[in-house]
GROMACS .gro file of C-alpha atoms in nm:
model
  214
    1MET     CA    1   2.503  15.607   7.706
    2LYS     CA    2   2.555  15.214   7.819
    3VAL     CA    3   2.314  14.990   7.719
    4SER     CA    4   2.235  14.667   7.918
    5PRO     CA    5   2.010  14.448   7.663
    6SER     CA    6   1.709  14.255   7.862
    7LEU     CA    7   1.773  13.865   7.794
    8LEU     CA    8   1.410  13.814   7.896
    9SER     CA    9   1.297  13.928   7.516
   10ALA     CA   10   1.593  13.699   7.367
   11ASP     CA   11   1.431  13.369   7.173
   12PHE     CA   12   1.504  13.131   7.437
   13GLY     CA   13   1.466  12.815   7.153
   14ASN     CA   14   1.803  12.998   6.951
   15LEU     CA   15   1.970  13.138   7.282
   16ALA     CA   16   2.343  13.060   7.189
   17LYS     CA   17   2.260  13.275   6.875
   18ASP     CA   18   2.124  13.564   7.050
   19ILE     CA   19   2.423  13.569   7.303
   20ASP     CA   20   2.668  13.584   7.025
   21MET     CA   21   2.472  13.859   6.868
   22ILE     CA   22   2.535  14.038   7.219
   23ASN     CA   23   2.924  13.928   7.223
   24ARG     CA   24   2.914  14.106   6.902
   25SER     CA   25   2.737  14.431   6.963
   26ASN     CA   26   2.849  14.714   7.113
   27ALA     CA   27   2.625  14.620   7.437
   28ASP     CA   28   2.785  14.683   7.807
   29LEU     CA   29   2.610  14.453   7.973
   30LEU     CA   30   2.375  14.193   7.978
   31HIS     CA   31   2.076  14.263   8.182
   32LEU     CA   32   1.903  13.924   8.334
   33ASP     CA   33   1.567  13.927   8.506
   34VAL     CA   34   1.522  13.641   8.807
   35MET     CA   35   1.161  13.653   8.892
   36ASP     CA   36   1.010  13.415   9.116
   37GLY     CA   37   0.610  13.447   9.037
   38VAL     CA   38   0.550  13.579   9.395
   39PHE     CA   39   0.719  13.940   9.426
   40VAL     CA   40   0.624  13.994   9.090
   41PRO     CA   41   0.335  13.826   8.899
   42ASN     CA   42   0.568  13.627   8.664
   43ILE     CA   43   0.805  13.339   8.661
   44SER     CA   44   1.137  13.400   8.442
   45PHE     CA   45   1.463  13.178   8.445
   46GLY     CA   46   1.686  13.056   8.743
   47PHE     CA   47   2.034  13.034   8.839
   48PRO     CA   48   2.135  12.718   8.602
   49VAL     CA   49   2.034  12.899   8.266
   50ILE     CA   50   2.225  13.176   8.409
   51LYS     CA   51   2.527  12.958   8.455
   52HIS     CA   52   2.487  12.847   8.091
   53VAL     CA   53   2.441  13.204   8.005
   54GLN     CA   54   2.751  13.316   8.155
   55ARG     CA   55   2.959  13.020   7.981
   56LEU     CA   56   2.844  13.167   7.660
   57CYS     CA   57   2.848  13.578   7.728
   58GLN     CA   58   3.144  13.774   7.670
   59LYS     CA   59   2.990  14.100   7.855
   60PRO     CA   60   2.932  14.129   8.234
   61LEU     CA   61   2.600  14.025   8.363
   62ASP     CA   62   2.351  14.237   8.532
   63ALA     CA   63   2.158  14.042   8.747
   64HIS     CA   64   1.835  14.175   8.851
   65LEU     CA   65   1.627  13.992   9.127
   66MET     CA   66   1.272  14.046   9.166
   67ILE     CA   67   1.209  13.848   9.437
   68VAL     CA   68   1.141  13.781   9.776
   69GLU     CA   69   1.441  13.773  10.018
   70PRO     CA   70   1.695  13.813   9.766
   71GLN     CA   71   1.975  13.802  10.052
   72LYS     CA   72   1.908  13.455  10.045
   73PHE     CA   73   2.044  13.392   9.684
   74ILE     CA   74   2.354  13.588   9.712
   75PRO     CA   75   2.608  13.310   9.679
   76GLN     CA   76   2.421  13.181   9.393
   77VAL     CA   77   2.435  13.466   9.177
   78ARG     CA   78   2.816  13.519   9.254
   79ASP     CA   79   2.880  13.191   9.146
   80CYS     CA   80   2.679  13.225   8.820
   81GLY     CA   81   2.932  13.495   8.755
   82ALA     CA   82   2.737  13.832   8.809
   83ALA     CA   83   2.938  14.145   8.843
   84ILE     CA   84   2.634  14.364   8.967
   85MET     CA   85   2.358  14.232   9.173
   86THR     CA   86   2.028  14.469   9.198
   87VAL     CA   87   1.780  14.399   9.451
   88HIS     CA   88   1.423  14.560   9.525
   89GLN     CA   89   1.428  14.810   9.799
   90GLU     CA   90   1.056  14.708   9.841
   91ALA     CA   91   1.199  14.347   9.892
   92CYS     CA   92   1.426  14.412  10.138
   93ILE     CA   93   1.360  14.524  10.509
   94HIS     CA   94   1.731  14.517  10.585
   95LEU     CA   95   1.838  14.718  10.273
   96ASN     CA   96   2.183  14.824  10.410
   97ARG     CA   97   2.280  14.469  10.527
   98VAL     CA   98   2.179  14.344  10.170
   99VAL     CA   99   2.407  14.580   9.994
  100GLN     CA  100   2.701  14.511  10.229
  101GLN     CA  101   2.652  14.148  10.185
  102ILE     CA  102   2.646  14.239   9.793
  103HIS     CA  103   2.957  14.391   9.815
  104ASP     CA  104   3.117  14.161  10.031
  105ALA     CA  105   3.057  13.877   9.798
  106GLY     CA  106   3.266  14.099   9.511
  107MET     CA  107   2.986  14.223   9.316
  108GLN     CA  108   2.840  14.561   9.290
  109ALA     CA  109   2.533  14.640   9.459
  110GLY     CA  110   2.188  14.813   9.268
  111VAL     CA  111   1.892  14.895   9.417
  112ALA     CA  112   1.606  14.876   9.218
  113LEU     CA  113   1.267  15.076   9.274
  114ASN     CA  114   0.911  15.031   9.163
  115PRO     CA  115   0.738  15.336   8.989
  116ALA     CA  116   0.518  15.390   9.306
  117THR     CA  117   0.815  15.382   9.521
  118PRO     CA  118   0.970  15.756   9.553
  119VAL     CA  119   1.318  15.808   9.513
  120MET     CA  120   1.396  15.952   9.872
  121MET     CA  121   1.347  15.614  10.001
  122LEU     CA  122   1.708  15.598   9.902
  123ARG     CA  123   1.827  15.893  10.047
  124ASP     CA  124   2.041  15.713  10.373
  125ILE     CA  125   2.204  15.459  10.126
  126ILE     CA  126   2.253  15.653   9.832
  127CYS     CA  127   2.638  15.687   9.883
  128ASP     CA  128   2.643  15.293   9.934
  129VAL     CA  129   2.495  15.198   9.639
  130ASP     CA  130   2.676  15.126   9.307
  131LEU     CA  131   2.378  15.160   9.078
  132VAL     CA  132   1.962  15.272   9.154
  133LEU     CA  133   1.752  15.069   8.904
  134LEU     CA  134   1.451  15.303   8.828
  135MET     CA  135   1.163  15.106   8.698
  136SER     CA  136   0.989  15.282   8.437
  137VAL     CA  137   0.698  14.991   8.395
  138ASN     CA  138   0.548  14.771   8.650
  139PRO     CA  139   0.781  14.503   8.688
  140GLY     CA  140   0.734  14.141   8.572
  141PHE     CA  141   0.644  14.142   8.223
  142GLY     CA  142   0.798  14.299   7.902
  143GLY     CA  143   0.684  14.481   7.635
  144GLN     CA  144   0.496  14.736   7.850
  145GLN     CA  145   0.438  15.112   7.781
  146PHE     CA  146   0.687  15.356   7.953
  147ILE     CA  147   0.549  15.557   8.267
  148VAL     CA  148   0.632  15.895   8.179
  149GLN     CA  149   0.686  16.038   8.552
  150THR     CA  150   0.977  15.812   8.552
  151LEU     CA  151   1.186  16.155   8.358
  152ASN     CA  152   1.106  16.354   8.683
  153LYS     CA  153   1.210  16.047   8.924
  154VAL     CA  154   1.543  16.062   8.731
  155ARG     CA  155   1.594  16.399   8.753
  156GLU     CA  156   1.533  16.375   9.110
  157LEU     CA  157   1.752  16.088   9.185
  158ARG     CA  158   2.017  16.264   8.983
  159GLN     CA  159   2.005  16.542   9.220
  160LEU     CA  160   2.020  16.311   9.493
  161ILE     CA  161   2.318  16.171   9.405
  162THR     CA  162   2.512  16.504   9.318
  163LEU     CA  163   2.405  16.647   9.632
  164ASN     CA  164   2.563  16.331   9.824
  165GLY     CA  165   2.843  16.319   9.655
  166SER     CA  166   2.743  15.957   9.535
  167ASN     CA  167   2.909  15.749   9.252
  168ALA     CA  168   2.595  15.545   9.229
  169GLN     CA  169   2.463  15.527   8.807
  170ILE     CA  170   2.113  15.559   8.758
  171GLU     CA  171   1.998  15.252   8.548
  172ILE     CA  172   1.646  15.248   8.380
  173ASP     CA  173   1.440  14.946   8.294
  174GLY     CA  174   1.093  14.912   8.064
  175GLY     CA  175   0.950  15.058   7.765
  176VAL     CA  176   1.295  15.149   7.655
  177ASN     CA  177   1.336  15.276   7.258
  178GLU     CA  178   1.502  15.545   7.104
  179ILE     CA  179   1.249  15.829   7.189
  180THR     CA  180   1.222  15.721   7.534
  181GLY     CA  181   1.600  15.665   7.562
  182ALA     CA  182   1.669  16.014   7.448
  183GLN     CA  183   1.426  16.185   7.686
  184LEU     CA  184   1.596  15.932   7.968
  185ALA     CA  185   1.980  16.065   7.851
  186GLU     CA  186   1.838  16.415   7.891
  187ALA     CA  187   1.709  16.363   8.216
  188GLY     CA  188   2.070  16.229   8.381
  189ALA     CA  189   2.008  15.787   8.318
  190ASP     CA  190   2.333  15.643   8.243
  191ILE     CA  191   2.243  15.302   8.118
  192LEU     CA  192   1.930  15.193   7.932
  193VAL     CA  193   1.800  14.816   7.959
  194ALA     CA  194   1.604  14.740   7.641
  195GLY     CA  195   1.433  14.427   7.575
  196SER     CA  196   1.196  14.348   7.312
  197TYR     CA  197   1.335  14.704   7.125
  198VAL     CA  198   1.656  14.525   7.107
  199PHE     CA  199   1.609  14.159   7.032
  200GLY     CA  200   1.268  14.257   6.810
  201ALA     CA  201   1.474  14.510   6.585
  202ASP     CA  202   1.569  14.383   6.232
  203ASP     CA  203   1.920  14.466   6.328
  204PRO     CA  204   1.976  14.441   6.707
  205ILE     CA  205   2.336  14.518   6.641
  206LYS     CA  206   2.229  14.854   6.476
  207THR     CA  207   1.973  14.931   6.708
  208ILE     CA  208   2.231  14.871   7.016
  209ASP     CA  209   2.434  15.141   6.910
  210GLY     CA  210   2.158  15.403   6.798
  211LEU     CA  211   2.029  15.343   7.196
  212LYS     CA  212   2.455  15.372   7.271
  213ASN     CA  213   2.483  15.718   7.073
  214LEU     CA  214   2.231  15.882   7.269
   0.00000   0.00000   0.00000
């Protein structure tokens, strides 16, 4: 199992310390949630912060844009050094074009689905994306309770990927811990995003290892 700790739950007063912990850990990625207060009811951090993080972090950056018109910010995300740029299906009228623009910018393209959005919305694009991010909480805030129905969505998405010969990975964001992580692994998830479960742990490095071993 791959693990992508979410910077949203880090201590921004000691950001360098938390990023150093990520560097020393076996985490595969660092998840960055960019929120605009419009698409989701919260505001997080912008590109200057991501650029600073990129200078400190030795892990690939996994940028998740929870904003309206994310296609306008593809150059900024690229210039911040992101390896993956994930946009929401619900925010993109011309999703195929946005995915192609992300690829043209030299990044892997991910598409995120909110909890109420059906997996079949990605049927016609599943072979074009590198990653599908399923939100297992309503986006915008950390520390929420895991939505159990996500497990069925993971199984459905895994079937869609297999039937179409897609190479897309399945990433889950929201309410991830050792218990839900084990359930998600069994359902077919590839990557777990964990925020408060990692950064709030007494031993975050050990916690990351626990998720990776699922």
